[in-house]
XYZ file of C-alpha atoms in Angstrom:
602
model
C -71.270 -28.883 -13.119
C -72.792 -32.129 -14.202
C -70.984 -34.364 -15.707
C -71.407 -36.487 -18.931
C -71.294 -40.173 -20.021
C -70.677 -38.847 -23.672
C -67.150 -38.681 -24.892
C -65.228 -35.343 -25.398
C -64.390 -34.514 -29.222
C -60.898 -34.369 -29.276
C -58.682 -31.366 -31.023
C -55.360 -30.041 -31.300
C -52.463 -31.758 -29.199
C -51.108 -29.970 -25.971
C -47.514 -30.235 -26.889
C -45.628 -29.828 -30.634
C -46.321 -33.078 -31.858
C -48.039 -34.919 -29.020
C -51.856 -36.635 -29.416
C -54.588 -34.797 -30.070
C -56.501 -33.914 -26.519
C -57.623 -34.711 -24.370
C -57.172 -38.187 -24.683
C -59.396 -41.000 -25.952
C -62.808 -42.224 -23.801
C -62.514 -39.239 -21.371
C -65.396 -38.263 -20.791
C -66.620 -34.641 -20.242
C -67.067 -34.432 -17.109
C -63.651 -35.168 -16.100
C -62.496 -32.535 -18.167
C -64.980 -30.013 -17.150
C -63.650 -30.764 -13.433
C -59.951 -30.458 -14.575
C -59.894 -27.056 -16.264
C -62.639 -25.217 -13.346
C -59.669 -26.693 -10.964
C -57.272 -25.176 -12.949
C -58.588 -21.592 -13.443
C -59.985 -21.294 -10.071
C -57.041 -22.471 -8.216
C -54.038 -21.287 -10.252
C -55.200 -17.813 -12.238
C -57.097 -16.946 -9.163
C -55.023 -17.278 -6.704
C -52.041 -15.713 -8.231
C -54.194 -13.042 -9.485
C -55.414 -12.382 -5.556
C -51.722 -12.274 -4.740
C -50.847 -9.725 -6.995
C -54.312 -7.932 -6.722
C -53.070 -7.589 -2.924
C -49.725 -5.774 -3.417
C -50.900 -3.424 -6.023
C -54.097 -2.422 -3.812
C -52.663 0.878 -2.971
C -52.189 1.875 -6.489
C -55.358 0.785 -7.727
C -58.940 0.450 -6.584
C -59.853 -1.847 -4.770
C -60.783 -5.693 -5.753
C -59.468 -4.685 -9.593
C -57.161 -7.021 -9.686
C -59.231 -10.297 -8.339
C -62.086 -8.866 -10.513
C -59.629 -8.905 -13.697
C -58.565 -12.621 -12.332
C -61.852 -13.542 -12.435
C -62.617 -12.149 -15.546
C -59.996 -14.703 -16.815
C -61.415 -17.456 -15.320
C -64.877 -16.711 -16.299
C -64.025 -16.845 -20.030
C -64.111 -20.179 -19.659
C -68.158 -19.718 -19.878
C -68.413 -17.503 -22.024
C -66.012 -19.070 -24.476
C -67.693 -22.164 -24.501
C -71.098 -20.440 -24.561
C -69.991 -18.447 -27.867
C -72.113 -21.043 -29.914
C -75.226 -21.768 -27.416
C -76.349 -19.899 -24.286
C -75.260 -21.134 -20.735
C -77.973 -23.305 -18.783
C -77.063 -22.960 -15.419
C -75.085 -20.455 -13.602
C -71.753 -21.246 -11.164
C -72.126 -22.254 -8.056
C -71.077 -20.515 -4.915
C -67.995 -19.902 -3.798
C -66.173 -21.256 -0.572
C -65.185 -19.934 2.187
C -61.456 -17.891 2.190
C -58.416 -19.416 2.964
C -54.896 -18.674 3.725
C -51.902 -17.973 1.134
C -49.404 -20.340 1.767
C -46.030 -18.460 2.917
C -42.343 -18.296 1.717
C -39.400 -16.856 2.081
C -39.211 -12.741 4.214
C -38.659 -10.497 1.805
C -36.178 -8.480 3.831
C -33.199 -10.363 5.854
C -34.491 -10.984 9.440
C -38.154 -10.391 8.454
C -41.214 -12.647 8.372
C -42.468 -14.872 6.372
C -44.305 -13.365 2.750
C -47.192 -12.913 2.428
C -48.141 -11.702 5.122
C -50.258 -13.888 7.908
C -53.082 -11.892 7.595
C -53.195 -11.778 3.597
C -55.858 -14.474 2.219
C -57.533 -15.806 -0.947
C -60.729 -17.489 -2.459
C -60.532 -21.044 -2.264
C -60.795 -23.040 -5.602
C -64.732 -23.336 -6.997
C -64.018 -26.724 -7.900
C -64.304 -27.584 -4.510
C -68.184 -26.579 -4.220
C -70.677 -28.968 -6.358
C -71.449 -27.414 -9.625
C -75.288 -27.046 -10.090
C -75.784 -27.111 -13.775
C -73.062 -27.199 -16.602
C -73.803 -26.324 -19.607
C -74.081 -29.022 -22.761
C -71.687 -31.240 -23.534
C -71.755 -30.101 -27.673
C -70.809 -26.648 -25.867
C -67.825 -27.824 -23.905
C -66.087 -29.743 -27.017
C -66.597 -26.707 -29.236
C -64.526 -24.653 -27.544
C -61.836 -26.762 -25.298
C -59.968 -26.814 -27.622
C -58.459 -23.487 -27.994
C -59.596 -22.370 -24.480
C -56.945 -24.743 -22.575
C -53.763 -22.834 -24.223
C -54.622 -19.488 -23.568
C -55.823 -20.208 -20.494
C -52.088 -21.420 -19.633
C -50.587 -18.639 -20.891
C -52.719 -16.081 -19.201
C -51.385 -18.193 -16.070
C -47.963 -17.929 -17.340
C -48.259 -14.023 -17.796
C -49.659 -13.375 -14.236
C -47.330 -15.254 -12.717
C -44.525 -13.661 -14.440
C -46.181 -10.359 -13.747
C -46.381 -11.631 -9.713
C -42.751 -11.953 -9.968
C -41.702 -8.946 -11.170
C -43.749 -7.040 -8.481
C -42.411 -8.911 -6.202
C -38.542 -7.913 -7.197
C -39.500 -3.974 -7.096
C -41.125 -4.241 -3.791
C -37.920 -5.989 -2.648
C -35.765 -3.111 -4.021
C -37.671 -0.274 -2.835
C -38.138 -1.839 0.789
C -34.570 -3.215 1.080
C -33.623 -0.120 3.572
C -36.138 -0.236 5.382
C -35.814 -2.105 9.256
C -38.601 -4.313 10.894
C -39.770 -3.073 14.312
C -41.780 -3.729 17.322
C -44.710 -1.747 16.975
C -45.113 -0.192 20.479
C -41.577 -0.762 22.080
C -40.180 2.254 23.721
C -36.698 4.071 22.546
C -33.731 3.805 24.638
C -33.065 7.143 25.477
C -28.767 8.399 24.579
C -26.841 11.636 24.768
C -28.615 14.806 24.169
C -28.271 16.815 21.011
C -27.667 20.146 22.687
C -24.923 21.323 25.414
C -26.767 20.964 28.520
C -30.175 19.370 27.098
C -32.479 16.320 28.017
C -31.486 12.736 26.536
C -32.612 12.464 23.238
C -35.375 11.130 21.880
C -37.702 12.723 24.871
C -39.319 10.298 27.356
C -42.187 8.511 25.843
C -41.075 7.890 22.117
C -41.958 4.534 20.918
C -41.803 2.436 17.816
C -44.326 2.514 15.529
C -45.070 0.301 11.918
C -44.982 2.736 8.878
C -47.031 1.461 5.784
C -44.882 1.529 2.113
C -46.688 4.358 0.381
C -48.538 3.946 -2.770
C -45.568 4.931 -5.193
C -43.800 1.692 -4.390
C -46.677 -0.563 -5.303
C -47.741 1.725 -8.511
C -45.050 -0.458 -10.752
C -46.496 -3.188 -9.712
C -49.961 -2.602 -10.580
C -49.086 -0.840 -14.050
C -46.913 -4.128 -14.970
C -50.681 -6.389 -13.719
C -52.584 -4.261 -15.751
C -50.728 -4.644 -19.002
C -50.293 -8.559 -18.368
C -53.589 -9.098 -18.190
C -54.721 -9.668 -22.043
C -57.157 -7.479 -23.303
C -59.591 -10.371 -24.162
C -59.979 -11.583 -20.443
C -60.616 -8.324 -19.342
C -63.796 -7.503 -22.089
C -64.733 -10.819 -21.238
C -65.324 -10.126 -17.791
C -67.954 -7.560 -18.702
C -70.114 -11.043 -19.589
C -69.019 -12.675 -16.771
C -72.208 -14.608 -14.962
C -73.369 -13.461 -11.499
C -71.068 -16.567 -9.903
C -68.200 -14.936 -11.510
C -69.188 -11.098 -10.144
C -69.666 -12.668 -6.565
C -65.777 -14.228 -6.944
C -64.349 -10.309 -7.578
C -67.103 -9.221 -4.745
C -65.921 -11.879 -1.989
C -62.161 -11.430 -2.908
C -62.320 -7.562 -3.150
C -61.506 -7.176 1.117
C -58.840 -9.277 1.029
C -57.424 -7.914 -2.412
C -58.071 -4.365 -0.547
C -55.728 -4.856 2.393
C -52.031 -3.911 0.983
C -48.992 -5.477 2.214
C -46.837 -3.638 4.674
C -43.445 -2.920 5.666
C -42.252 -1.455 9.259
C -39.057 1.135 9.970
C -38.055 2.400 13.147
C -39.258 5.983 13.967
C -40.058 8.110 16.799
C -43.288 8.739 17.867
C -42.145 12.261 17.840
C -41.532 14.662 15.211
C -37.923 13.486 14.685
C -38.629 11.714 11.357
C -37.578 14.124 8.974
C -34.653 14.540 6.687
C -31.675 15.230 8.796
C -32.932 12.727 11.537
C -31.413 12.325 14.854
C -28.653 9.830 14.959
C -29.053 5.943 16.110
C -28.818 5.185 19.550
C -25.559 3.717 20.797
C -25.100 0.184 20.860
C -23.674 0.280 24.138
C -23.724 1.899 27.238
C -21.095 4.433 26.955
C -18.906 4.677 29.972
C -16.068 6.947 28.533
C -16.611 10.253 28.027
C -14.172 12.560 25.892
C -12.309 15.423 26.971
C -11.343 19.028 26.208
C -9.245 17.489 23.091
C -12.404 16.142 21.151
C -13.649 19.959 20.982
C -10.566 22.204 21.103
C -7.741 21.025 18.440
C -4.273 23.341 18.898
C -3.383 25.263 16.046
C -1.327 23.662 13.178
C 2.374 24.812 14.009
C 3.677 26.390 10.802
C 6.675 24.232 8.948
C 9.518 25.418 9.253
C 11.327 27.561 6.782
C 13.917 25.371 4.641
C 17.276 26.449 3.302
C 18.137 23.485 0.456
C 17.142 19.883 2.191
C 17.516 21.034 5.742
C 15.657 23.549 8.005
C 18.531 26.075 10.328
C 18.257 23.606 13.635
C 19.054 20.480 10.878
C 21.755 22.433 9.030
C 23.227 22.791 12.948
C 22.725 19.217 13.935
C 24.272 18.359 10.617
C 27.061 20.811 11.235
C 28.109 19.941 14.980
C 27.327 16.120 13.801
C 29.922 16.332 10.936
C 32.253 18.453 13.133
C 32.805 16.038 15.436
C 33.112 12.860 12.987
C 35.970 15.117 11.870
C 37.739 15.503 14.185
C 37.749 12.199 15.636
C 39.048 10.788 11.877
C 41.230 13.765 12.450
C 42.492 12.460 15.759
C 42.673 8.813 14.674
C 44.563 10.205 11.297
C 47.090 11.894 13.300
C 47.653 9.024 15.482
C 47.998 7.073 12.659
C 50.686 8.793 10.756
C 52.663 9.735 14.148
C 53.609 6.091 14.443
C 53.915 5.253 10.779
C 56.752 8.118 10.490
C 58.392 6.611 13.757
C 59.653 3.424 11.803
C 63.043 3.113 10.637
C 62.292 3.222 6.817
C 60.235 6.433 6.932
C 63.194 8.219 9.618
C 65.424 7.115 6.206
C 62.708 8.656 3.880
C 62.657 11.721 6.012
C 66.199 12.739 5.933
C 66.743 12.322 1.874
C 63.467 14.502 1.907
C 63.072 17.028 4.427
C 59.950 18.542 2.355
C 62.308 21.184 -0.116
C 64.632 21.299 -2.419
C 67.186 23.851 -3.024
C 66.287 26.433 -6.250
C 68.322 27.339 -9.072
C 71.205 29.325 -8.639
C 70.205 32.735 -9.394
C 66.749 32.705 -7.442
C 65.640 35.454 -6.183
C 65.326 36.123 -2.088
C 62.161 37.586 -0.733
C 58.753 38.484 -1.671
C 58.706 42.140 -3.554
C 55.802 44.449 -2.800
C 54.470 44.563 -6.297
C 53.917 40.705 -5.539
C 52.455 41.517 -2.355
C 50.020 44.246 -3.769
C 49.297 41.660 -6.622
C 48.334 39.396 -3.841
C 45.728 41.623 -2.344
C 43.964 42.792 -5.849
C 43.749 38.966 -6.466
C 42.333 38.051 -3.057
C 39.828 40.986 -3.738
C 38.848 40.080 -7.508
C 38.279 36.287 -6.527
C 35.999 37.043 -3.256
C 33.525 38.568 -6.121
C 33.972 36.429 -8.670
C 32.889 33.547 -5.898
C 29.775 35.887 -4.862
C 28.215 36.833 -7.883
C 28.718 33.186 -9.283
C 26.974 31.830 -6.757
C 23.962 34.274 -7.135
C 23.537 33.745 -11.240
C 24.129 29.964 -9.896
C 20.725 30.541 -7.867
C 19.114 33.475 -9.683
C 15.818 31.981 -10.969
C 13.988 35.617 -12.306
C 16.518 38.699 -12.448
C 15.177 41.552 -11.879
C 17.777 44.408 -13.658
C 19.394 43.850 -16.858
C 22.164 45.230 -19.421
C 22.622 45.344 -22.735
C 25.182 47.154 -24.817
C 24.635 50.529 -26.075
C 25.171 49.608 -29.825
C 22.740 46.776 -29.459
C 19.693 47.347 -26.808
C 18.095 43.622 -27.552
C 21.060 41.705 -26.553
C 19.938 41.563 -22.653
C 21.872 40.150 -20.053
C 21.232 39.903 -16.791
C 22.746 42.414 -14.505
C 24.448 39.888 -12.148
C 26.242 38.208 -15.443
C 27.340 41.322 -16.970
C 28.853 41.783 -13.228
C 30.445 39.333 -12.961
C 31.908 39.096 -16.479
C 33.453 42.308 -15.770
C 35.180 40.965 -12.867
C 36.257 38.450 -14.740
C 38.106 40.842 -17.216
C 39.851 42.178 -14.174
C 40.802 39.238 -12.366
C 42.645 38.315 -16.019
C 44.612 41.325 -16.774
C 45.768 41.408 -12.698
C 46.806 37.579 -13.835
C 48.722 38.782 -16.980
C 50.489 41.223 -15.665
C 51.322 38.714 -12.588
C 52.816 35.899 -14.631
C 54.711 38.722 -16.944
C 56.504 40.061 -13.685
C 56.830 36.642 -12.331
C 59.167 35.821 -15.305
C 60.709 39.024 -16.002
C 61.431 39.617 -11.877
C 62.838 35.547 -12.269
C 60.306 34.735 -8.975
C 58.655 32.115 -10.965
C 61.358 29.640 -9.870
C 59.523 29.553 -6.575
C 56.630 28.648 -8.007
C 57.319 26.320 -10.983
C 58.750 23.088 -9.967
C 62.403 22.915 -11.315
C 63.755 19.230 -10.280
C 61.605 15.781 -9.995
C 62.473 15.645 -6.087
C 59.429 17.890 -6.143
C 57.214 15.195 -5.885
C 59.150 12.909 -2.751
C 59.431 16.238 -0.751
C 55.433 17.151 -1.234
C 54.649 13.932 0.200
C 57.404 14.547 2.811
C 55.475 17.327 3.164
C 52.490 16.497 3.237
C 52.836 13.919 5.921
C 54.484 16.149 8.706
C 51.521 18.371 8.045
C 49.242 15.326 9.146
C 51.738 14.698 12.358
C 51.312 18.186 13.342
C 54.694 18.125 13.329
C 55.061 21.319 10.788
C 58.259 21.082 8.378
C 60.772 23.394 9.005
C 59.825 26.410 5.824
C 61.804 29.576 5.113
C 58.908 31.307 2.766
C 60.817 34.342 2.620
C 63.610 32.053 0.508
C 61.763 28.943 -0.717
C 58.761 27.683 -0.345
C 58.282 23.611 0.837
C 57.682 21.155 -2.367
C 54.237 20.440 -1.247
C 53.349 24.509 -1.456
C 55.042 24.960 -4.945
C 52.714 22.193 -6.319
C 49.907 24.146 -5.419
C 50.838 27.408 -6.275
C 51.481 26.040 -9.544
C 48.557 24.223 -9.850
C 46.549 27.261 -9.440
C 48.365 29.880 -11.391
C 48.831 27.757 -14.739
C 46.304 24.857 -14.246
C 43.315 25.960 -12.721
C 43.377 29.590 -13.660
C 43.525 29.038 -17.306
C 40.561 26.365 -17.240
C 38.443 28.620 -15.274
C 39.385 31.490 -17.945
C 38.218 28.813 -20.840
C 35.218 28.030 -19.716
C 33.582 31.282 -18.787
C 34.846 32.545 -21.995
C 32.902 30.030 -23.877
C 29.800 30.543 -21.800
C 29.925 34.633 -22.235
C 28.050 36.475 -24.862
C 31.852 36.819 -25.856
C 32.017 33.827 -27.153
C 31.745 33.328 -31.473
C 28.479 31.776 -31.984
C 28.605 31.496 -35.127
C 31.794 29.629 -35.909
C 29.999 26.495 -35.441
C 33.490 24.114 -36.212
C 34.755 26.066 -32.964
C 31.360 25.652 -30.967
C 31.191 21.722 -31.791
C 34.885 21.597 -31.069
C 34.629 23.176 -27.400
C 30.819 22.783 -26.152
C 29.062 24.325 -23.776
C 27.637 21.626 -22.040
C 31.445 20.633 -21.102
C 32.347 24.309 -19.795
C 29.261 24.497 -17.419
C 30.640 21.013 -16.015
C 34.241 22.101 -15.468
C 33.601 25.778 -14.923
C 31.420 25.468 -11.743
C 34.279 22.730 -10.202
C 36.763 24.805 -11.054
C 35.450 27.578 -8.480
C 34.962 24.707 -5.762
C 38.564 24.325 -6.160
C 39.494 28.008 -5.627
C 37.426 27.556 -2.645
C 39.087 24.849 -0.933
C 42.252 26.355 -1.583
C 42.017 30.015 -0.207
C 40.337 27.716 2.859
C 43.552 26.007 3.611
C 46.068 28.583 2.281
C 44.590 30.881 5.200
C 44.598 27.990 7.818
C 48.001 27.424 7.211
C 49.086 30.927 7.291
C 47.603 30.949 10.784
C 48.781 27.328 12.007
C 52.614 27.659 10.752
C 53.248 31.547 12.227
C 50.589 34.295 11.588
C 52.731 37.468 12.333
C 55.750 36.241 10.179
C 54.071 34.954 7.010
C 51.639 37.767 7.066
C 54.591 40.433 7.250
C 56.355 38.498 4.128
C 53.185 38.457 1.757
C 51.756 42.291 3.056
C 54.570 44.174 4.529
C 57.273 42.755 2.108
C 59.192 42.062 5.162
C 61.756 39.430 6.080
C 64.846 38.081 7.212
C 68.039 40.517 7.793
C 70.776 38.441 6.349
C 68.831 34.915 6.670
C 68.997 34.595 10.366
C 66.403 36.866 12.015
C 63.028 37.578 11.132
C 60.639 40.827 12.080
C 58.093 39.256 13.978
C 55.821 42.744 13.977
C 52.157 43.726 13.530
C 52.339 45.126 10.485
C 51.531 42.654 8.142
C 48.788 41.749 10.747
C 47.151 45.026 10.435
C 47.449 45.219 6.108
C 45.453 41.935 6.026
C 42.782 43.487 8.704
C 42.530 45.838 6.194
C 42.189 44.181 3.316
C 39.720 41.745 4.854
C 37.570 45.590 5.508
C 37.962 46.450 2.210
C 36.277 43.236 1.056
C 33.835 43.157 3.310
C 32.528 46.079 2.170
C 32.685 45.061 -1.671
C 30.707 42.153 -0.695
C 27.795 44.336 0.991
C 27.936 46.696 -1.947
C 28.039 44.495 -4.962
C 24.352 44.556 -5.120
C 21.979 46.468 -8.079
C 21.689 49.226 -6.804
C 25.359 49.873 -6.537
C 26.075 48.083 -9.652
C 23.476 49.811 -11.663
C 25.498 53.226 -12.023
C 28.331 52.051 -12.893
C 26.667 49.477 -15.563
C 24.813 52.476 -17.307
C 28.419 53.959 -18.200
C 28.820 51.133 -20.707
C 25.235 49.940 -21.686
C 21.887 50.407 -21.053
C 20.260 49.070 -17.747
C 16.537 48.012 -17.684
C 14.236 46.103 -15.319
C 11.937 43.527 -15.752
């Protein structure tokens, strides 16, 4: 355009506050030069860049036409009042988008090399402009929209730019023509894989990543610039017509593929990154069946519970051994030879004590034996009886179910009692509870007396038949009138005997403290039948089994009948339990339960 000596009218200021523009004694000219440079070489040329990565999603050259549009309302603007005289000049020759930063990591420079733009028109002459009442009419309130229109493209620009960098992030660069490195085949017995002749090859984004793009250009651009490009003159239309090629050619993004059909969905796996020199063997195709865990009894599985047992064992016996040692040499000084002899282990009864062991006491002996073996067993089982399966309840009142295992063993329990009453009533009618009951304070010197040639394995010299040593009549007693009576108390407050509703007797006595003593109680019954048996064995089987099952002794004090009799009663009675053990089981205890209730299953 021509420029003018006049001066430019000036109108509102630029900034909030600043001079009015453009400043004073410019001249038009200058300004006309200024604000073509401006639209042609900032709208336009982000315009073409955007144009060129929405091209697939939109027809071609719409977005450099649109651009230009923008940048021809400069003319038509400023022609609102008075017709153009001249038209705009021609445009120069394309050039090159100055590149940035890849767009992927590893990738090339974007735009693309190949990607271009219209250079600015200010750089061609202008042939006529129009005049210069025109320009001042309308600059005006031309220059701010014509920045913000920049602003909005640009922002526009960027945003496309973000969504192509999303929706391309996953994609990898490639050599376009480089042949695949062939690996391992995908079949038993098949050809490398991919087959001989794949290559790399460049595959184009499709047209759905760019559509954002283009829908977020097109409602940027204001609707003004766009009707106004419908007035645009013919230098204007031959901007959109050169730029539409460029503005045509999309940008592009490569990913590895095989020429072959191996592209789709479940795609073949990458090649290795190395050569593989190590093959695997039978074991990366055949795995051996899971062995099965064992079975567990408590914490411990049978081979544990034996480890544990034989491990135990022989800790034992070698604090056994080193106990015995121990106590060997500890009686062999002076002061315990001294002890020794003022207690030999006994002391002598009351006159009037009765000699020997009568066979009602032996017979008592047997039915006792017999009575606790059952009590143990079927204690245990309600002790680990999670779900019975058979229950009783009493005839007079069917809802009061117990399990069939408790009412067992409650009956036991009965029995076991009365055998004990009538014991301790012929104990002190027959006078044989001297032997039992300690009668003199030396009782406690001789037990330890006792107790300590036990450990030597030196036995004491006994005479059961007459008196038993001080250590024995402690624990007789113990268990006849101490632990018998507590075992008594506390499964008669955990029965369905007990009065539940006197609730001064219930706080007085509760349960919680019977199932604590009740179950320790039996542990102690345990232990003692355990050693009571051992010691029958260790201190003269035949002769202490005669005295408490054959009611035989000593002929006058001296001799003793050393038979098998006694041996053969307690083989007996050890049959007779055995057999009470196998049966006690419901279906043997169901008969005799229906006699006094009513039995039911689950």
């Amino acid at each position: 355009m021509a420029a003018f000596s006049s001066n430019l009218r000036r109108g509102l200021p630029r900034v909030a506050g600043g001079d009015a523009w453009p400043p004073a004694g410019v001249a038009a000219g200058a300004v006309d030069a200024d604000v073509e440079a401006a639209a042609a070489s900032g709208v336009a040329e982000s315009v073409a860049s955007v144009a060129a990565s929405a091209a697939p999603a939109a027809p071609a050259g719409a977005g450099v036409a649109g651009a230009a549009a923008s940048g021809a309302e400069v003319s038509s603007a400023s022609a609102a009042p008075q017709a153009p005289t001249a038209v705009a000049a021609p445009l120069a020759a394309p050039v090159a988008l100055r590149r940035g930063l890849p767009r992927t990591p590893g990738g090339e420079p974007w735009p693309p090399a190949s990607v271009t733009t219209v250079a600015s028109a200010a750089a061609a002459p202008p042939a006529s402009v129009p005049s210069s009442k025109a320009h001042s009419g309308a600059r005006g309130t031309f220059l701010p929209t014509l920045h913000e229109n920049a602003q909005r493209v640009q922002e526009t620009a960027a945003r496309a730019d973000s969504a192509r960098t999303q929706t391309a992030a996953a994609a990898a660069t490639a050599t376009e023509g480089e042949a695949l490195r062939r690996g391992l085949p995908r079949t038993a017995g098949g050809d490398p894989w991919p087959p001989a002749g794949s290559a790399r090859v460049a595959v184009t984004m499709d047209a759905e990543a760019s559509a954002p793009a283009a829908a977020d250009f097109s409602a940027a651009v204001p609707s003004g610039v766009a009707a106004s490009a419908a007035e645009t003159p013919a230098g204007a239309t031959d901007v959109a017509a050169t730029a539409s090629p460029t503005a045509a050619a999309p940008p592009s993004t490569t990913a590895e593929t095989p020429a072959t059909a191996v592209a789709a969905a479940d795609g073949p796996r990458a090649p290795l990154a190395f050569t593989q020199t190590v093959w695997p063997g039978r074991a990366a195709s055949h795995r051996p069946a899971a062995t099965p865990e064992p079975k567990r009894y408590g914490p411990f599985t049978k081979g544990q519970w034996a480890g544990a047992v034989i491990v135990c064992g022989f800790g034992l016996l070698i604090a056994a051994g080193m106990a015995v040692a121990f106590v060997r040499f500890f009686l062999s000084l002076d002061f315990m030879q001294d002890f020794l002899a003022t207690y030999p282990g006994e002391y002598h009864l009351p006159e009037g004590a009765p000699v020997g062991i009568p066979a009602w006491l032996g017979w008592q002996h047997f039915f006792n034996v017999f009575l606790m073996v059952l009590i143990i067993r079927s204690g245990l089982t309600i002790r680990h009886e999670k779900r019975p399966a058979v229950f009783w309840a009493p005839k007079n009142n069917p809802k009061g179910k117990t399990s069939l295992t408790i009412w067992f063993h409650q009956g036991l329990d009965i029995f076991w009692i009365v055998n004990g009453l009538v014991f301790v009533v012929l104990l002190f009618v027959t006078g044989q509870w001297m032997r039992i009951v300690p009668t003199s304070w030396e009782v406690f010197p001789n037990a330890l007396s006792a107790a300590l040639q036990y450990l030597s394995l030196d036995w004491p010299t006994e005479n059961g038949w007459v008196n038993y040593n001080s250590l024995q009549q402690l624990a007789y007693f113990s268990t006849v009138f101490l632990a018998a009576p507590l075992a008594v108390a506390s499964g008669f407050r955990m029965s369905g005997l007990w009065p539940k509703k006197n609730a001064k007797l219930s706080a007085a006595i509760p349960i919680d403290w019977a199932r604590k003593v009740h179950f320790p109680t039996m542990l102690y019954f345990v232990v003692f039948i355990v050693i009571h048996v051992a010691l029958v064995f260790a201190t003269g089987a035949l002769r202490n089994l005669n005295h408490m099952y054959a009611a035989q002794g000593s002929v006058d004090g001296v001799a003793y009948a050393d038979n098998w009799t006694g041996f053969w009663m307690f083989v007996l009675s050890l049959v007779v339990i055995a057999v009470a053990w196998v049966a006690a089981r419901p279906m043997t205890i169901a008969p005799i339960a229906r006699l006094f209730g009513i039995v039911s299953g689950r």
